[in-house]
Tab-separated table of C-alpha atoms in Angstrom:
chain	number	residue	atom	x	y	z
A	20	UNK	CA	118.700	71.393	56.621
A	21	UNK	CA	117.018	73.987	58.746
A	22	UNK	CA	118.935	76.145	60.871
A	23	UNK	CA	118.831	75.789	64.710
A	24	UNK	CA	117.430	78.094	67.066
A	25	UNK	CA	116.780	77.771	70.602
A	26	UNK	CA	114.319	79.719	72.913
A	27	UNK	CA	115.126	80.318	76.343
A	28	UNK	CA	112.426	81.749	77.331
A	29	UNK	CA	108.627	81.760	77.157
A	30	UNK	CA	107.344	83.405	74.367
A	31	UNK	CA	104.109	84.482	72.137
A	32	UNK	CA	102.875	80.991	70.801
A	33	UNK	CA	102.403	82.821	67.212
A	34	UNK	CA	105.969	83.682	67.124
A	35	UNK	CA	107.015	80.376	68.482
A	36	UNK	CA	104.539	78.588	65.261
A	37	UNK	CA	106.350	81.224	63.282
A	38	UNK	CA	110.013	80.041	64.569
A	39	UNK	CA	108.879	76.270	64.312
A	40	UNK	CA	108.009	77.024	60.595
A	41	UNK	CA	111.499	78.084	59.688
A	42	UNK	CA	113.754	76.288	61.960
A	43	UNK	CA	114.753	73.381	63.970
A	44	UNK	CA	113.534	74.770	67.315
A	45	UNK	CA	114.196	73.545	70.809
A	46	UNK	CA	112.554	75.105	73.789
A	47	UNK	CA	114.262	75.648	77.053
A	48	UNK	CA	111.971	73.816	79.827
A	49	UNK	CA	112.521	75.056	83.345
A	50	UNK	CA	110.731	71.648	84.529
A	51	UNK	CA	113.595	69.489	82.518
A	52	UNK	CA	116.039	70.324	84.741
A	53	UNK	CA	118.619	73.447	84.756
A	54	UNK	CA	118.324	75.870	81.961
A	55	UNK	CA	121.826	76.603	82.074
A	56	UNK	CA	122.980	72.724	81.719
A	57	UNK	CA	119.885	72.700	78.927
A	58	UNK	CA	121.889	76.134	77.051
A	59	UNK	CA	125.282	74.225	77.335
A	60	UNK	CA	123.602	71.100	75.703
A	61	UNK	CA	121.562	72.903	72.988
A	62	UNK	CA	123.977	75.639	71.986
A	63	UNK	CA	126.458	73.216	70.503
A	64	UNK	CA	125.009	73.697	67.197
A	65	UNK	CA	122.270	76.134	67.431
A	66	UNK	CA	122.757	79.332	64.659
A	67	UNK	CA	120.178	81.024	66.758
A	68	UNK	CA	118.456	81.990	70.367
A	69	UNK	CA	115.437	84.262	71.254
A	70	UNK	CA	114.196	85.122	74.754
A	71	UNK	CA	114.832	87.047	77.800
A	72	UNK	CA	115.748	86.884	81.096
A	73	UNK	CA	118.267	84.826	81.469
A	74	UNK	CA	122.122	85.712	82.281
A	75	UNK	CA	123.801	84.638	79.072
A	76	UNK	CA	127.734	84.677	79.028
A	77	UNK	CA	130.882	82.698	78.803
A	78	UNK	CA	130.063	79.986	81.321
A	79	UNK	CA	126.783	78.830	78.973
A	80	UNK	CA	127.796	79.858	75.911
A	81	UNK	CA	131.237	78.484	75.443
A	82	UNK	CA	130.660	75.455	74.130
A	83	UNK	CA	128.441	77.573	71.052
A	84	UNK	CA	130.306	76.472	67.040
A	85	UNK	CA	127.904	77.816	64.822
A	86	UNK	CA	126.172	80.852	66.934
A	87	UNK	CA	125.531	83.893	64.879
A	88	UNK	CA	122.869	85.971	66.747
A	89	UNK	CA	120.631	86.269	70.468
A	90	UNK	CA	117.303	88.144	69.678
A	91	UNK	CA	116.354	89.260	72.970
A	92	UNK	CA	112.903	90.189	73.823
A	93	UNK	CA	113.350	92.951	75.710
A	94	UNK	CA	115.183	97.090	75.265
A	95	UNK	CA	117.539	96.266	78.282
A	96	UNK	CA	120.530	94.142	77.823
A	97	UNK	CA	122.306	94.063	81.503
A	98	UNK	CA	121.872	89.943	81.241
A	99	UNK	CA	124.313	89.655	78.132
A	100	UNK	CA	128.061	89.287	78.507
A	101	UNK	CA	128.550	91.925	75.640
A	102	UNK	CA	132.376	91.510	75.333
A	103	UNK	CA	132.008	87.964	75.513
A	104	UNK	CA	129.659	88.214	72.666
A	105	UNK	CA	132.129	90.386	70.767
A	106	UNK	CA	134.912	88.959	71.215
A	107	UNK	CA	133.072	85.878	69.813
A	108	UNK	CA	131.363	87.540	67.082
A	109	UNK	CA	128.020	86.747	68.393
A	110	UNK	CA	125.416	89.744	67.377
A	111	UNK	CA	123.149	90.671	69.816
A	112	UNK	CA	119.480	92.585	68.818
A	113	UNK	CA	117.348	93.747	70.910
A	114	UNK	CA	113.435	95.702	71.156
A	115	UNK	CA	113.975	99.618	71.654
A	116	UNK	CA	111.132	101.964	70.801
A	117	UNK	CA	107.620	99.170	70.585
A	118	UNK	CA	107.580	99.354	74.465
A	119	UNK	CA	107.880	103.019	75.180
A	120	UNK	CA	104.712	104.432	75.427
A	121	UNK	CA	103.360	100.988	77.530
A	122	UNK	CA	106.710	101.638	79.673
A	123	UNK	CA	105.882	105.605	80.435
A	124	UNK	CA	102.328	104.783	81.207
A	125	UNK	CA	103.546	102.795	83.862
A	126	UNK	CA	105.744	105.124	85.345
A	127	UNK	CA	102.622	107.405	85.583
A	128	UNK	CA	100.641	104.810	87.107
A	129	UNK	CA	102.942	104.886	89.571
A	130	UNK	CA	103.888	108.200	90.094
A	131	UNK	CA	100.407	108.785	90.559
A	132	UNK	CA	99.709	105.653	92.903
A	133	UNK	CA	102.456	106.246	95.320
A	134	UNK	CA	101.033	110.288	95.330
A	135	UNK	CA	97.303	109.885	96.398
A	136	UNK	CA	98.822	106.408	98.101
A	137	UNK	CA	96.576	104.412	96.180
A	138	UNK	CA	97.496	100.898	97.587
A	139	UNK	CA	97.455	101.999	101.053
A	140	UNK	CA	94.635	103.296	100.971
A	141	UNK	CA	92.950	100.310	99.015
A	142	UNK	CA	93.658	98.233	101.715
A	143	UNK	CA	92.804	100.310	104.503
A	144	UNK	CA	89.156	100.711	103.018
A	145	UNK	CA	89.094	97.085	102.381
A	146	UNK	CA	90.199	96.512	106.149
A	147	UNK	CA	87.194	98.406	107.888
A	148	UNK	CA	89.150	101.209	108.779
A	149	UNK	CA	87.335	103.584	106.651
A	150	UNK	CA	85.183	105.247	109.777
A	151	UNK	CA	84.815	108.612	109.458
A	152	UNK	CA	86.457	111.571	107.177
A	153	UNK	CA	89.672	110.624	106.011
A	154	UNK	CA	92.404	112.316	108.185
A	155	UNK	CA	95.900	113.728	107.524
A	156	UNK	CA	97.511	110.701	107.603
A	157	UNK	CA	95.286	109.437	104.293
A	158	UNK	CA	96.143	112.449	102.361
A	159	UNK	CA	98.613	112.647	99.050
A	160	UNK	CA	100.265	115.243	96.824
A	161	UNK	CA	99.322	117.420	94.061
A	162	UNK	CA	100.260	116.492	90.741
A	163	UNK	CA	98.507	118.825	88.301
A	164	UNK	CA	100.707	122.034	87.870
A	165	UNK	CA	104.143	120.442	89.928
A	166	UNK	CA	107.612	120.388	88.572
A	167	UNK	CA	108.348	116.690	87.377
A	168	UNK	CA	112.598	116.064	87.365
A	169	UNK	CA	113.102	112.961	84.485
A	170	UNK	CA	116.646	111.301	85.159
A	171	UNK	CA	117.441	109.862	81.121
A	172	UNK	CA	115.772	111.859	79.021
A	173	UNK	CA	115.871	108.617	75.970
A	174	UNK	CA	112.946	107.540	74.290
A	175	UNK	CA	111.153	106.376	77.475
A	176	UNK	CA	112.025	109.247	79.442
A	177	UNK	CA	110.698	111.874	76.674
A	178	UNK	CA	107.701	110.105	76.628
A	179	UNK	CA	107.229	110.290	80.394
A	180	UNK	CA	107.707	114.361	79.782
A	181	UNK	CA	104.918	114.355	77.525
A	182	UNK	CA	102.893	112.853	79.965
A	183	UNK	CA	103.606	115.420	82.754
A	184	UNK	CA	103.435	118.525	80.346
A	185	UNK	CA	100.587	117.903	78.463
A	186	UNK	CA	98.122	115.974	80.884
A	187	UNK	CA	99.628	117.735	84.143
A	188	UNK	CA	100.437	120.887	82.749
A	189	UNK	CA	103.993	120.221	84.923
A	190	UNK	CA	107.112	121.956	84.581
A	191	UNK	CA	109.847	119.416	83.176
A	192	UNK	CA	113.208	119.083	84.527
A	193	UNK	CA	115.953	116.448	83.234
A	194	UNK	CA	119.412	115.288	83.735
A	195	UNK	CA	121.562	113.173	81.006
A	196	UNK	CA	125.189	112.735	80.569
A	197	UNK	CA	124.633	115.349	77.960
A	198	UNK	CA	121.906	117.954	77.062
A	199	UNK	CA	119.749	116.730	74.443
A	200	UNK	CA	118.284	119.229	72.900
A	201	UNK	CA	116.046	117.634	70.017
A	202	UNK	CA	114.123	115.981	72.352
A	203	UNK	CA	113.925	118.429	75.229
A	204	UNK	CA	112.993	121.509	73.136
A	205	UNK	CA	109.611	120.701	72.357
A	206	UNK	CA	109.016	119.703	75.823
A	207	UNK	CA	110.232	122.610	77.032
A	208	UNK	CA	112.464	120.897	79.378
A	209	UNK	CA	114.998	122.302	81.307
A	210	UNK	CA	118.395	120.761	81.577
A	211	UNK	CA	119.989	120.706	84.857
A	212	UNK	CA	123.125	118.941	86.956
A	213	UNK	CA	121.483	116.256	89.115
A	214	UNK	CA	121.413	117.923	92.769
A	215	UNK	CA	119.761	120.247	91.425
A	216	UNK	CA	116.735	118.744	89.688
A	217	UNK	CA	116.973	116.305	93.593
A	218	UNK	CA	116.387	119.649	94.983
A	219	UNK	CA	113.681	121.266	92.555
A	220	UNK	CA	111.514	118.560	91.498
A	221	UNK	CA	107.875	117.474	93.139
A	222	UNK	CA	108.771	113.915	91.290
A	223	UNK	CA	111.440	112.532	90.363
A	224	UNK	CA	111.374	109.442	87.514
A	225	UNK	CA	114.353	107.390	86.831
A	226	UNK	CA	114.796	106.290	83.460
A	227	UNK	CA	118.449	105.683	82.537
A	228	UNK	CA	119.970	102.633	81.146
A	229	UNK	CA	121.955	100.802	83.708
A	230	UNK	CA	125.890	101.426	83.206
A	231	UNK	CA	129.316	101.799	84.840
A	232	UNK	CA	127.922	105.836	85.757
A	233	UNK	CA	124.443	105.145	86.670
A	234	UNK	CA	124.721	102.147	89.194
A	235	UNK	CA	124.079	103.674	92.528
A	236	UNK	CA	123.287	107.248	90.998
A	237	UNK	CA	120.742	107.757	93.553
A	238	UNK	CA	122.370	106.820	97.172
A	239	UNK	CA	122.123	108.255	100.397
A	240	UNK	CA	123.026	111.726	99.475
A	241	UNK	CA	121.019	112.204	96.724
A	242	UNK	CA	117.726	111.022	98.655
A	243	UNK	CA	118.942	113.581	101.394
A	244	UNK	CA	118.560	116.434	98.530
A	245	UNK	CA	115.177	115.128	97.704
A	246	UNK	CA	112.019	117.389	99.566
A	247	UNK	CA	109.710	115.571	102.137
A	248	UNK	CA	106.617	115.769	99.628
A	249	UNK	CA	109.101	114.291	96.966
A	250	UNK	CA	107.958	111.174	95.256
A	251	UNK	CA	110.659	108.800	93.312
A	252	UNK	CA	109.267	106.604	90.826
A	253	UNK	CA	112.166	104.118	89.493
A	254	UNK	CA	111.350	102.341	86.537
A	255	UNK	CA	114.518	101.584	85.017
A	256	UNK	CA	116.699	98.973	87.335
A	257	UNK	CA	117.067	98.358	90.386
A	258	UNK	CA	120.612	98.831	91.011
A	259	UNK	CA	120.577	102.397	89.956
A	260	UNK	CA	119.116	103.098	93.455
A	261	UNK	CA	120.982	102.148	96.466
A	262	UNK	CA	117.996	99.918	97.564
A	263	UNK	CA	119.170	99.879	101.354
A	264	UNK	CA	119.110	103.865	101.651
A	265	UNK	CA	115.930	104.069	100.222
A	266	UNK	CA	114.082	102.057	102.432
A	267	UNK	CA	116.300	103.954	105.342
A	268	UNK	CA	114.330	106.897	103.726
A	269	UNK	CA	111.339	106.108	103.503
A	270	UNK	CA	110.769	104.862	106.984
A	271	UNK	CA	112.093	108.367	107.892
A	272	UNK	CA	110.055	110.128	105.751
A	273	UNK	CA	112.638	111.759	103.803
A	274	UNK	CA	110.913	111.691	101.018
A	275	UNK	CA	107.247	111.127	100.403
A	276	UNK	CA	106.658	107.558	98.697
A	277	UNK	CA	108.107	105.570	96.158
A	278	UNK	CA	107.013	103.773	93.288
A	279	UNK	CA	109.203	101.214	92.047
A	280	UNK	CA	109.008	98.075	88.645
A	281	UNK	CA	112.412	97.466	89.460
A	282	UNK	CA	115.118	95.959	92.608
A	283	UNK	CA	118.421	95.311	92.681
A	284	UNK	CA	117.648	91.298	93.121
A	285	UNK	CA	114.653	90.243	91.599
A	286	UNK	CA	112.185	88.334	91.592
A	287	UNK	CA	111.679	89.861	94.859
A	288	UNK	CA	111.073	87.569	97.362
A	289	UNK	CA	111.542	89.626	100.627
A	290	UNK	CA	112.145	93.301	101.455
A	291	UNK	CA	111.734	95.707	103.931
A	292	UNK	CA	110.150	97.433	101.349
A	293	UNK	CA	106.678	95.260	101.547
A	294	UNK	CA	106.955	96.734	105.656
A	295	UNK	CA	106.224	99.767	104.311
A	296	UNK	CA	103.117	101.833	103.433
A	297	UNK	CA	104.212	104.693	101.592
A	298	UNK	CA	105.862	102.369	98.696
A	299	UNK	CA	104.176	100.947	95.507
A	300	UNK	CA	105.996	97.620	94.262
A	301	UNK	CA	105.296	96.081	91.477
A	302	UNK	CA	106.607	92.801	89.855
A	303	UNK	CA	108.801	94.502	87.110
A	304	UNK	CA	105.494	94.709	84.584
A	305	UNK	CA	107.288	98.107	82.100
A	306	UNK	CA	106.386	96.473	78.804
A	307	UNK	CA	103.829	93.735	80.100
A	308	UNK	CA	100.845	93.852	78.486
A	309	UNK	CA	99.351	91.733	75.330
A	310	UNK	CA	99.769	94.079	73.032
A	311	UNK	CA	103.405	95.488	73.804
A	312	UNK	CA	104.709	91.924	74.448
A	313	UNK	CA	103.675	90.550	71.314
A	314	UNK	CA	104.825	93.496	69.430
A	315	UNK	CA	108.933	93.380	71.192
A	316	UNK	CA	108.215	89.452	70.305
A	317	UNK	CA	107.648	89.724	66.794
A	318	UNK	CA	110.542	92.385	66.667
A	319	UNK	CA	112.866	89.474	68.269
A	320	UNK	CA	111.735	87.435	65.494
A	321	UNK	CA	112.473	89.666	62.691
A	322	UNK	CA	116.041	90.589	63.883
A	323	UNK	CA	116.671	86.620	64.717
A	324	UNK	CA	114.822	85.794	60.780
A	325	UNK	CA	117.100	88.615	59.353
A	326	UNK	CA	120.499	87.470	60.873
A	327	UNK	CA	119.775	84.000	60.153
A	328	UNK	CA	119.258	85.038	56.658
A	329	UNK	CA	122.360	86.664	56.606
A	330	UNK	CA	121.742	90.338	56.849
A	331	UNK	CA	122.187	92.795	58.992
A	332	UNK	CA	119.313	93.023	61.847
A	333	UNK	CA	117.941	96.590	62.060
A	334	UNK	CA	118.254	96.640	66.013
A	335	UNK	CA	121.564	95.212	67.143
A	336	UNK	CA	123.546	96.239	70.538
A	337	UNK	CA	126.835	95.397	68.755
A	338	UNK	CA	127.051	96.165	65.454
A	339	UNK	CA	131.303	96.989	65.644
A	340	UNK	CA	131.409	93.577	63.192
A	341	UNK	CA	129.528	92.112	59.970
């Protein structure tokens, strides 16, 4: 009898043929009704789910016998009840590393974006108000040759260094919990406490995980340490940044612009923020594109084939248990 696995989320139709091939699979339809009544039904006897997205913890998972592993398709794991899945000796893998070069490309798309106001600018041309030389008001900031402060200095954030040092020629700054030196050497990045990389760096780029230490790292204080030309680019989640005081900020002009993938509530259906010109949004897109998506897919898969096969997956969140 094949094992059960549900997905509970879309997913790359080759990896769902894949799945099908192997296992009794049942897909999670948003237009059957509610997907967390559909997880209480389907987890009864499933050995298996893949997805992401969805909050996953004691209230949907409790009624789970045989559940050995969730495969999530994604790096971040905020959604999982982590004790919970400990406690019940659920594993839990997840994608690291296949999404961080698509992930640091898009924190330069925005850094750069929200610098020469690239939106803004698109629509004002698009508007007619294009009429003569551009004035004041239409200009942005330097990049090339700027100091660039990287809050997380992990995989995603040394790849955002790279970026700045050897396309920019910028001087790197970070901040971490603890110097790490392995990664920051051949960057030549300087580690620093956080006020003062607010204070010294041109752009700043948040790329932490979320935690108990980094929700609400950057509040009203910190923006105050921040320079008027400073740009914030936030592409780790939203409730590292106190999302009220940065708005309060940027319709001072505390700072320069933002560029932001990621809000404390999301999907974002309403802000402030879409008020404001001198703010790039985008719909949390860090790993979206074909290639990357199909790649933290088939990674899901593999961890989710291994476990079910009973070994250990190469990629787990939990591994305290065997």
């Amino acid at each position: 009898m094949k094992k059960k696995v549900v997905v509970f989320s879309q997913i790359d139709s080759k990896i769902l043929a894949k799945l099908q091939e192997l296992y009794d699979v049942r897909v999670l339809d948003p237009k059957q009704g509610d997907i967390n009544t559909q997880i209480r039904e389907e987890v009864v006897d499933a050995h298996g789910m893949i997805g992401a997205g969805r909050l996953l913890n004691e209230s949907n998972l409790a009624p789970a016998k045989h559940l050995k592993i969730i495969s999530t398709v994604s790096v971040g794991y905020d959604n999982y009840d982590v004790d919970y899945l400990n406690q019940r000796q659920i594993w839990l893998a997840h994608t690291p590393h296949v999404l961080t070069e698509t992930t640091a490309d898009l924190a330069f798309t925005l850094l750069m974006s929200a610098a020469r106001q690239v939106p803004h600018l698109d629509r004002w041309t698009k508007s007619g108000e294009w009429k003569r030389t551009v004035a004041p008001a239409q200009f942005g900031q330097d990049i090339y040759g700027k100091t660039l402060g990287i809050i997380g200095l992990g995989n995603i954030g040394a790849a955002i260094a790279r970026r700045g040092l050897y396309g920019f020629n910028m001087n790197i700054l970070y901040h971490n919990r603890r110097e790490k030196l392995a990664l920051a050497q051949p960057l030549n990045a300087t580690y620093c406490d956080l006020n003062t990389l607010l204070q010294s760096s041109d752009f700043v780029v948040v790329a932490v995980d979320l935690n108990t230490e980094s929700e609400a790292l950057i509040g009203k204080n910190e923006l105050a340490q921040m320079q008027s030309h400073t740009v914030l680019v936030n592409i780790s989640r939203g409730s590292v940044i106190d999302e009220v005081a940065l708005i309060d900020a940027l319709k001072q002009q505390q700072i320069f612009a933002a560029g932001l993938d990621v809000y404390q509530k999301e999907p974002l259906q309403s802000s402030e923020l879409f008020e404001l010109n001198n703010v790039v949004t985008l719909p949390h897109i860090g790993s979206a594109t074909a290639q990357t998506r199909y790649k933290m897919a088939e990674l899901a898969f593999k961890n989710l084939q291994t476990a079910l096969d009973d070994q250990t997956p190469a990629y787990l969140v939990n591994p305290e248990f065997k």
